[in-house]
mmCIF file of C-alpha atoms in Angstrom:
data_model
loop_
_atom_site.group_PDB
_atom_site.id
_atom_site.type_symbol
_atom_site.label_atom_id
_atom_site.label_comp_id
_atom_site.label_asym_id
_atom_site.label_seq_id
_atom_site.Cartn_x
_atom_site.Cartn_y
_atom_site.Cartn_z
ATOM 1 C CA UNK S 389 17.261 3.420 62.971
ATOM 2 C CA UNK S 390 20.413 4.274 65.062
ATOM 3 C CA UNK S 391 23.157 2.012 63.674
ATOM 4 C CA UNK S 392 25.690 4.611 62.701
ATOM 5 C CA UNK S 393 28.726 2.242 62.800
ATOM 6 C CA UNK S 394 27.076 -0.342 60.577
ATOM 7 C CA UNK S 395 25.331 1.936 58.045
ATOM 8 C CA UNK S 396 26.548 2.400 54.500
ATOM 9 C CA UNK S 397 25.104 5.311 52.575
ATOM 10 C CA UNK S 398 24.679 4.564 48.866
ATOM 11 C CA UNK S 399 24.719 7.344 46.261
ATOM 12 C CA UNK S 400 24.142 5.864 42.771
ATOM 13 C CA UNK S 401 21.967 6.147 39.713
ATOM 14 C CA UNK S 402 18.467 4.749 39.970
ATOM 15 C CA UNK S 403 17.832 3.922 36.323
ATOM 16 C CA UNK S 404 16.865 0.482 34.978
ATOM 17 C CA UNK S 405 20.363 -0.062 33.371
ATOM 18 C CA UNK S 406 22.039 0.356 36.780
ATOM 19 C CA UNK S 407 19.583 -1.823 38.704
ATOM 20 C CA UNK S 408 21.630 -5.097 38.353
ATOM 21 C CA UNK S 409 24.755 -3.410 39.717
ATOM 22 C CA UNK S 410 22.740 -1.901 42.514
ATOM 23 C CA UNK S 411 21.342 -5.262 43.535
ATOM 24 C CA UNK S 412 24.862 -6.765 43.594
ATOM 25 C CA UNK S 413 26.075 -3.828 45.613
ATOM 26 C CA UNK S 414 23.240 -4.181 48.121
ATOM 27 C CA UNK S 415 23.782 -7.880 48.502
ATOM 28 C CA UNK S 416 27.514 -7.488 49.066
ATOM 29 C CA UNK S 417 27.061 -4.837 51.758
ATOM 30 C CA UNK S 418 24.631 -6.993 53.586
ATOM 31 C CA UNK S 419 26.621 -10.110 53.195
ATOM 32 C CA UNK S 420 29.657 -8.338 54.721
ATOM 33 C CA UNK S 421 27.549 -7.522 57.799
ATOM 34 C CA UNK S 422 26.583 -3.912 57.065
ATOM 35 C CA UNK S 423 23.314 -2.054 56.447
ATOM 36 C CA UNK S 424 22.790 -0.198 53.207
ATOM 37 C CA UNK S 425 21.006 3.130 53.454
ATOM 38 C CA UNK S 426 19.641 4.430 50.188
ATOM 39 C CA UNK S 427 17.084 7.006 49.187
ATOM 40 C CA UNK S 428 14.960 4.214 47.631
ATOM 41 C CA UNK S 429 14.596 2.464 50.990
ATOM 42 C CA UNK S 430 11.371 4.417 51.587
ATOM 43 C CA UNK S 431 9.070 6.215 49.226
ATOM 44 C CA UNK S 432 7.118 9.254 50.332
ATOM 45 C CA UNK S 433 6.188 11.866 47.730
ATOM 46 C CA UNK S 434 5.816 14.393 50.536
ATOM 47 C CA UNK S 435 9.418 14.012 51.668
ATOM 48 C CA UNK S 436 11.962 16.600 50.443
ATOM 49 C CA UNK S 437 14.564 14.554 48.698
ATOM 50 C CA UNK S 438 17.658 16.568 49.782
ATOM 51 C CA UNK S 439 16.507 16.428 53.408
ATOM 52 C CA UNK S 440 16.296 12.664 53.091
ATOM 53 C CA UNK S 441 19.750 12.504 51.575
ATOM 54 C CA UNK S 442 21.139 14.554 54.429
ATOM 55 C CA UNK S 443 19.534 12.343 57.002
ATOM 56 C CA UNK S 444 20.947 9.160 55.358
ATOM 57 C CA UNK S 445 24.464 10.733 55.163
ATOM 58 C CA UNK S 446 24.361 11.751 58.788
ATOM 59 C CA UNK S 447 23.234 8.274 59.805
ATOM 60 C CA UNK S 448 26.110 6.465 58.072
ATOM 61 C CA UNK S 449 29.783 6.063 58.941
ATOM 62 C CA UNK S 450 30.428 4.582 55.445
ATOM 63 C CA UNK S 451 29.474 5.907 52.083
ATOM 64 C CA UNK S 452 29.701 4.526 48.594
ATOM 65 C CA UNK S 453 29.423 7.027 45.772
ATOM 66 C CA UNK S 454 29.130 5.427 42.271
ATOM 67 C CA UNK S 455 29.978 8.213 39.809
ATOM 68 C CA UNK S 456 30.164 5.798 36.862
ATOM 69 C CA UNK S 457 27.119 7.209 35.129
ATOM 70 C CA UNK S 458 27.553 10.954 35.444
ATOM 71 C CA UNK S 459 28.822 11.374 31.916
ATOM 72 C CA UNK S 460 26.315 12.411 29.219
ATOM 73 C CA UNK S 461 26.133 9.654 26.592
ATOM 74 C CA UNK S 462 24.361 11.507 23.795
ATOM 75 C CA UNK S 463 24.673 14.922 22.172
ATOM 76 C CA UNK S 464 22.415 17.406 23.995
ATOM 77 C CA UNK S 465 22.216 15.258 27.133
ATOM 78 C CA UNK S 466 23.237 16.939 30.413
ATOM 79 C CA UNK S 467 25.742 15.659 32.813
ATOM 80 C CA UNK S 468 24.107 13.985 35.816
ATOM 81 C CA UNK S 469 24.975 16.182 38.723
ATOM 82 C CA UNK S 470 22.996 14.692 41.648
ATOM 83 C CA UNK S 471 25.712 12.180 42.396
ATOM 84 C CA UNK S 472 28.580 14.647 42.610
ATOM 85 C CA UNK S 473 26.368 16.909 44.670
ATOM 86 C CA UNK S 474 25.666 14.187 47.232
ATOM 87 C CA UNK S 475 29.379 13.306 47.311
ATOM 88 C CA UNK S 476 30.040 16.971 48.093
ATOM 89 C CA UNK S 477 27.462 16.969 50.892
ATOM 90 C CA UNK S 478 29.083 13.839 52.349
ATOM 91 C CA UNK S 479 32.634 15.278 52.236
ATOM 92 C CA UNK S 480 31.194 18.452 53.693
ATOM 93 C CA UNK S 481 29.650 16.545 56.539
ATOM 94 C CA UNK S 482 32.965 14.938 57.298
ATOM 95 C CA UNK S 483 34.955 18.132 57.090
ATOM 96 C CA UNK S 484 32.628 20.634 58.731
ATOM 97 C CA UNK S 485 30.149 18.902 60.941
ATOM 98 C CA UNK S 486 32.260 19.188 64.101
ATOM 99 C CA UNK S 487 31.096 15.956 65.819
ATOM 100 C CA UNK S 488 33.986 13.484 66.133
ATOM 101 C CA UNK S 489 31.954 10.588 64.745
ATOM 102 C CA UNK S 490 31.612 12.381 61.387
ATOM 103 C CA UNK S 491 35.424 12.898 61.156
ATOM 104 C CA UNK S 492 35.698 9.095 61.073
ATOM 105 C CA UNK S 493 33.469 8.773 58.068
ATOM 106 C CA UNK S 494 34.925 6.559 55.261
ATOM 107 C CA UNK S 495 34.125 7.141 51.628
ATOM 108 C CA UNK S 496 34.420 4.890 48.575
ATOM 109 C CA UNK S 497 34.161 6.394 45.125
ATOM 110 C CA UNK S 498 33.348 3.983 42.305
ATOM 111 C CA UNK S 499 33.862 4.508 38.565
ATOM 112 C CA UNK S 500 33.530 2.377 35.490
ATOM 113 C CA UNK S 501 36.471 3.748 33.607
ATOM 114 C CA UNK S 502 39.910 4.143 35.203
ATOM 115 C CA UNK S 503 40.753 7.810 36.001
ATOM 116 C CA UNK S 504 37.407 8.968 34.571
ATOM 117 C CA UNK S 505 36.536 10.816 37.826
ATOM 118 C CA UNK S 506 39.728 12.812 37.811
ATOM 119 C CA UNK S 507 38.869 14.110 34.306
ATOM 120 C CA UNK S 508 35.406 15.307 35.386
ATOM 121 C CA UNK S 509 36.225 16.397 39.010
ATOM 122 C CA UNK S 510 39.833 17.549 39.042
ATOM 123 C CA UNK S 511 39.404 18.616 42.690
ATOM 124 C CA UNK S 512 39.085 14.930 43.480
ATOM 125 C CA UNK S 513 42.354 14.082 41.824
ATOM 126 C CA UNK S 514 43.728 13.119 45.239
ATOM 127 C CA UNK S 515 41.097 10.452 45.690
ATOM 128 C CA UNK S 516 41.710 6.755 45.201
ATOM 129 C CA UNK S 517 38.704 5.313 43.399
ATOM 130 C CA UNK S 518 37.860 1.777 42.622
ATOM 131 C CA UNK S 519 36.732 0.754 39.111
ATOM 132 C CA UNK S 520 33.949 -1.848 38.581
ATOM 133 C CA UNK S 521 34.120 -1.603 34.799
ATOM 134 C CA UNK S 522 30.335 -1.795 34.714
ATOM 135 C CA UNK S 523 30.608 -5.530 35.671
ATOM 136 C CA UNK S 524 28.521 -6.949 38.473
ATOM 137 C CA UNK S 525 31.136 -9.504 39.486
ATOM 138 C CA UNK S 526 33.731 -6.743 39.692
ATOM 139 C CA UNK S 527 31.363 -4.605 41.748
ATOM 140 C CA UNK S 528 31.301 -7.367 44.416
ATOM 141 C CA UNK S 529 35.105 -7.418 44.382
ATOM 142 C CA UNK S 530 35.513 -3.654 44.750
ATOM 143 C CA UNK S 531 33.164 -3.332 47.656
ATOM 144 C CA UNK S 532 34.504 -6.369 49.510
ATOM 145 C CA UNK S 533 38.127 -5.178 48.905
ATOM 146 C CA UNK S 534 37.224 -1.770 50.366
ATOM 147 C CA UNK S 535 35.801 -3.336 53.559
ATOM 148 C CA UNK S 536 38.964 -5.391 53.892
ATOM 149 C CA UNK S 537 41.101 -2.241 53.440
ATOM 150 C CA UNK S 538 39.131 -0.606 56.262
ATOM 151 C CA UNK S 539 40.203 -3.423 58.505
ATOM 152 C CA UNK S 540 37.039 -5.477 58.498
ATOM 153 C CA UNK S 541 38.047 -9.044 59.401
ATOM 154 C CA UNK S 542 36.792 -12.490 58.444
ATOM 155 C CA UNK S 543 35.258 -11.447 55.077
ATOM 156 C CA UNK S 544 34.714 -14.344 52.656
ATOM 157 C CA UNK S 545 36.410 -14.230 49.231
ATOM 158 C CA UNK S 546 34.936 -12.174 46.392
ATOM 159 C CA UNK S 547 34.153 -15.278 44.350
ATOM 160 C CA UNK S 548 32.455 -16.900 47.373
ATOM 161 C CA UNK S 549 30.193 -13.839 47.889
ATOM 162 C CA UNK S 550 29.483 -13.738 44.137
ATOM 163 C CA UNK S 551 28.513 -17.402 44.131
ATOM 164 C CA UNK S 552 26.340 -16.891 47.128
ATOM 165 C CA UNK S 553 24.670 -13.963 45.329
ATOM 166 C CA UNK S 554 23.861 -16.248 42.349
ATOM 167 C CA UNK S 555 22.487 -18.840 44.673
ATOM 168 C CA UNK S 556 20.346 -16.219 46.357
ATOM 169 C CA UNK S 557 19.037 -14.927 42.955
ATOM 170 C CA UNK S 558 18.112 -18.473 41.912
ATOM 171 C CA UNK S 559 16.303 -19.139 45.191
ATOM 172 C CA UNK S 560 14.324 -15.910 44.971
ATOM 173 C CA UNK S 561 13.394 -16.756 41.335
ATOM 174 C CA UNK S 562 12.126 -20.174 42.337
ATOM 175 C CA UNK S 563 10.124 -18.847 45.276
ATOM 176 C CA UNK S 564 8.682 -15.858 43.556
ATOM 177 C CA UNK S 565 7.707 -17.876 40.448
ATOM 178 C CA UNK S 566 5.793 -20.245 42.718
ATOM 179 C CA UNK S 567 3.983 -17.225 44.178
ATOM 180 C CA UNK S 568 2.937 -16.189 40.673
ATOM 181 C CA UNK S 569 5.513 -13.530 39.828
ATOM 182 C CA UNK S 570 6.736 -13.475 36.170
ATOM 183 C CA UNK S 571 10.478 -13.148 35.384
ATOM 184 C CA UNK S 572 10.186 -9.451 34.555
ATOM 185 C CA UNK S 573 8.435 -8.656 37.869
ATOM 186 C CA UNK S 574 11.116 -10.598 39.742
ATOM 187 C CA UNK S 575 13.898 -8.642 38.050
ATOM 188 C CA UNK S 576 12.225 -5.249 38.529
ATOM 189 C CA UNK S 577 11.152 -5.688 42.137
ATOM 190 C CA UNK S 578 11.175 -2.515 44.324
ATOM 191 C CA UNK S 579 14.452 -2.100 46.198
ATOM 192 C CA UNK S 580 12.931 -2.186 49.777
ATOM 193 C CA UNK S 581 11.323 -5.575 48.890
ATOM 194 C CA UNK S 582 14.605 -6.828 47.452
ATOM 195 C CA UNK S 583 16.384 -5.892 50.634
ATOM 196 C CA UNK S 584 13.873 -7.715 52.658
ATOM 197 C CA UNK S 585 14.502 -10.842 50.593
ATOM 198 C CA UNK S 586 18.212 -10.526 51.309
ATOM 199 C CA UNK S 587 17.487 -10.258 55.047
ATOM 200 C CA UNK S 588 15.386 -13.477 54.778
ATOM 201 C CA UNK S 589 18.293 -15.335 53.220
ATOM 202 C CA UNK S 590 21.582 -13.882 54.611
ATOM 203 C CA UNK P 952 17.612 -28.764 55.391
ATOM 204 C CA UNK P 953 17.104 -30.906 52.274
ATOM 205 C CA UNK P 954 19.906 -30.788 49.657
ATOM 206 C CA UNK P 955 19.100 -28.422 46.765
ATOM 207 C CA UNK P 956 19.768 -30.349 43.616
ATOM 208 C CA UNK P 957 20.601 -27.403 41.436
ATOM 209 C CA UNK P 958 23.543 -26.693 39.229
ATOM 210 C CA UNK P 959 24.480 -23.169 38.119
ATOM 211 C CA UNK P 960 26.203 -21.651 35.140
ATOM 212 C CA UNK P 961 27.728 -18.482 36.597
ATOM 213 C CA UNK P 962 29.863 -15.641 35.199
ATOM 214 C CA UNK P 963 33.355 -15.499 36.577
ATOM 215 C CA UNK P 964 36.079 -12.931 35.912
ATOM 216 C CA UNK P 965 37.923 -15.563 33.884
ATOM 217 C CA UNK P 966 35.039 -17.303 32.117
ATOM 218 C CA UNK P 967 31.900 -19.245 33.014
ATOM 219 C CA UNK P 968 31.739 -21.579 36.004
ATOM 220 C CA UNK P 969 29.648 -24.671 36.472
ATOM 221 C CA UNK P 970 28.906 -24.903 40.194
ATOM 222 C CA UNK P 971 26.636 -26.923 42.427
ATOM 223 C CA UNK P 972 24.204 -24.943 44.568
ATOM 224 C CA UNK P 973 25.872 -24.099 47.871
ATOM 225 C CA UNK P 974 29.303 -25.615 46.955
ATOM 226 C CA UNK P 975 32.420 -23.841 48.095
ATOM 227 C CA UNK P 976 34.080 -24.148 44.660
ATOM 228 C CA UNK P 977 33.143 -24.342 41.025
ATOM 229 C CA UNK P 978 33.162 -27.903 39.504
ATOM 230 C CA UNK P 979 34.847 -26.467 36.354
ATOM 231 C CA UNK P 980 35.459 -23.145 34.625
ATOM 232 C CA UNK P 981 35.025 -22.747 30.840
ATOM 233 C CA UNK P 982 36.092 -19.973 28.545
ATOM 234 C CA UNK P 983 32.795 -20.088 26.614
ATOM 235 C CA UNK P 984 29.350 -19.952 28.247
ATOM 236 C CA UNK P 985 28.064 -22.466 25.691
ATOM 237 C CA UNK P 986 30.584 -25.055 26.841
ATOM 238 C CA UNK P 987 29.619 -24.467 30.481
ATOM 239 C CA UNK P 988 25.917 -24.937 29.637
ATOM 240 C CA UNK P 989 26.644 -28.158 27.767
ATOM 241 C CA UNK P 990 28.478 -29.508 30.777
ATOM 242 C CA UNK P 991 25.758 -28.396 33.250
ATOM 243 C CA UNK P 992 23.010 -30.055 31.144
ATOM 244 C CA UNK P 993 24.668 -33.514 31.603
ATOM 245 C CA UNK P 994 23.594 -33.237 35.356
ATOM 246 C CA UNK P 995 19.871 -33.192 34.402
ATOM 247 C CA UNK P 996 19.815 -36.949 34.200
ATOM 248 C CA UNK P 997 21.178 -37.042 37.807
ATOM 249 C CA UNK P 998 18.151 -35.109 38.911
ATOM 250 C CA UNK P 999 19.610 -31.648 38.909
ATOM 251 C CA UNK P 1000 17.767 -28.516 37.868
ATOM 252 C CA UNK P 1001 20.109 -26.395 35.679
ATOM 253 C CA UNK P 1002 20.071 -22.637 36.219
ATOM 254 C CA UNK P 1003 21.809 -20.558 33.603
ATOM 255 C CA UNK P 1004 22.644 -17.064 34.864
ATOM 256 C CA UNK P 1005 23.206 -13.908 32.828
ATOM 257 C CA UNK P 1006 26.481 -11.985 33.564
ATOM 258 C CA UNK P 1007 24.510 -9.817 36.034
ATOM 259 C CA UNK P 1008 23.400 -13.021 37.931
ATOM 260 C CA UNK P 1009 19.755 -12.819 36.890
ATOM 261 C CA UNK P 1010 18.249 -16.068 35.645
ATOM 262 C CA UNK P 1011 18.391 -16.545 31.912
ATOM 263 C CA UNK P 1012 17.163 -20.133 31.849
ATOM 264 C CA UNK P 1013 15.656 -22.558 34.339
ATOM 265 C CA UNK P 1014 15.891 -26.149 33.069
ATOM 266 C CA UNK P 1015 14.044 -28.848 35.031
ATOM 267 C CA UNK P 1016 15.786 -32.177 35.552
ATOM 268 C CA UNK P 1017 15.097 -35.129 33.433
ATOM 269 C CA UNK P 1018 12.674 -37.487 35.197
ATOM 270 C CA UNK P 1019 12.751 -41.133 34.309
ATOM 271 C CA UNK P 1020 9.404 -42.974 34.559
ATOM 272 C CA UNK P 1021 9.031 -45.332 37.579
ATOM 273 C CA UNK P 1022 8.134 -49.046 37.296
ATOM 274 C CA UNK P 1023 4.376 -48.421 37.507
ATOM 275 C CA UNK P 1024 4.459 -45.816 34.723
ATOM 276 C CA UNK P 1025 6.552 -48.192 32.594
ATOM 277 C CA UNK P 1026 4.093 -50.993 33.041
ATOM 278 C CA UNK P 1027 1.154 -48.747 32.158
ATOM 279 C CA UNK P 1028 3.009 -47.419 29.006
ATOM 280 C CA UNK P 1029 3.768 -51.079 27.992
ATOM 281 C CA UNK P 1030 0.168 -52.126 28.587
ATOM 282 C CA UNK P 1031 -1.043 -49.159 26.508
ATOM 283 C CA UNK P 1032 1.294 -50.118 23.649
ATOM 284 C CA UNK P 1033 0.298 -53.765 23.829
ATOM 285 C CA UNK P 1034 -3.414 -52.986 23.707
#
């Protein structure tokens, strides 16, 4: 899949609590005319995860790193370090790879609490981050705003995209219920299947 | 493509919107979700399905439109009552 100038690498948590935010993120990227690239897009137990991450980073001019869930939330729980690691690999790709196309890479860092990243990663204190506050509607705004700031033209308004996302979700719900899916199965659908549904509708 | 007669209750940054499926703009925005649902439900008698979304856009409630009986059904019902 050689689509470097349209690909957006996504580095985010893959837990159930984050799933709604991930779906809104995927829809917004596709609605704005880009192709999300995410480790969940294919499942192969034999594939080395870090090799896959490296391939996705190298295949994408854009990257979105959501570091909103790296903080431990309970005593004894560890920080989640996969996401900062993947951000580091991406920055390394841009800084050290040598090929000109990688020097043009654009990176968005998302957080849920303003200035939270700077507290955890002081080396990133130079970075402008966008804050989605853990809200799906805000996630759509952050990503759409970032594309606009990169100079992408003719984007619809954040509320328009959000409304279309709600229309899309209702249409999927109607169709899949007719096909015999129950509401929980519809909400927890595998990500590759969800991305196919978006392709059918957008 | 046939018109989708569906009305949505959708989270907005400033409250809850009532919006027809595919419309460019919300019909009205309410501070409280409950008020938005009450407004949306009035569209059922106009043949609209009401879709109440959660704040993450997933479907919380799917409420079918009110269907009024046609003349044939009314006649059969009256006949049944009379007999």
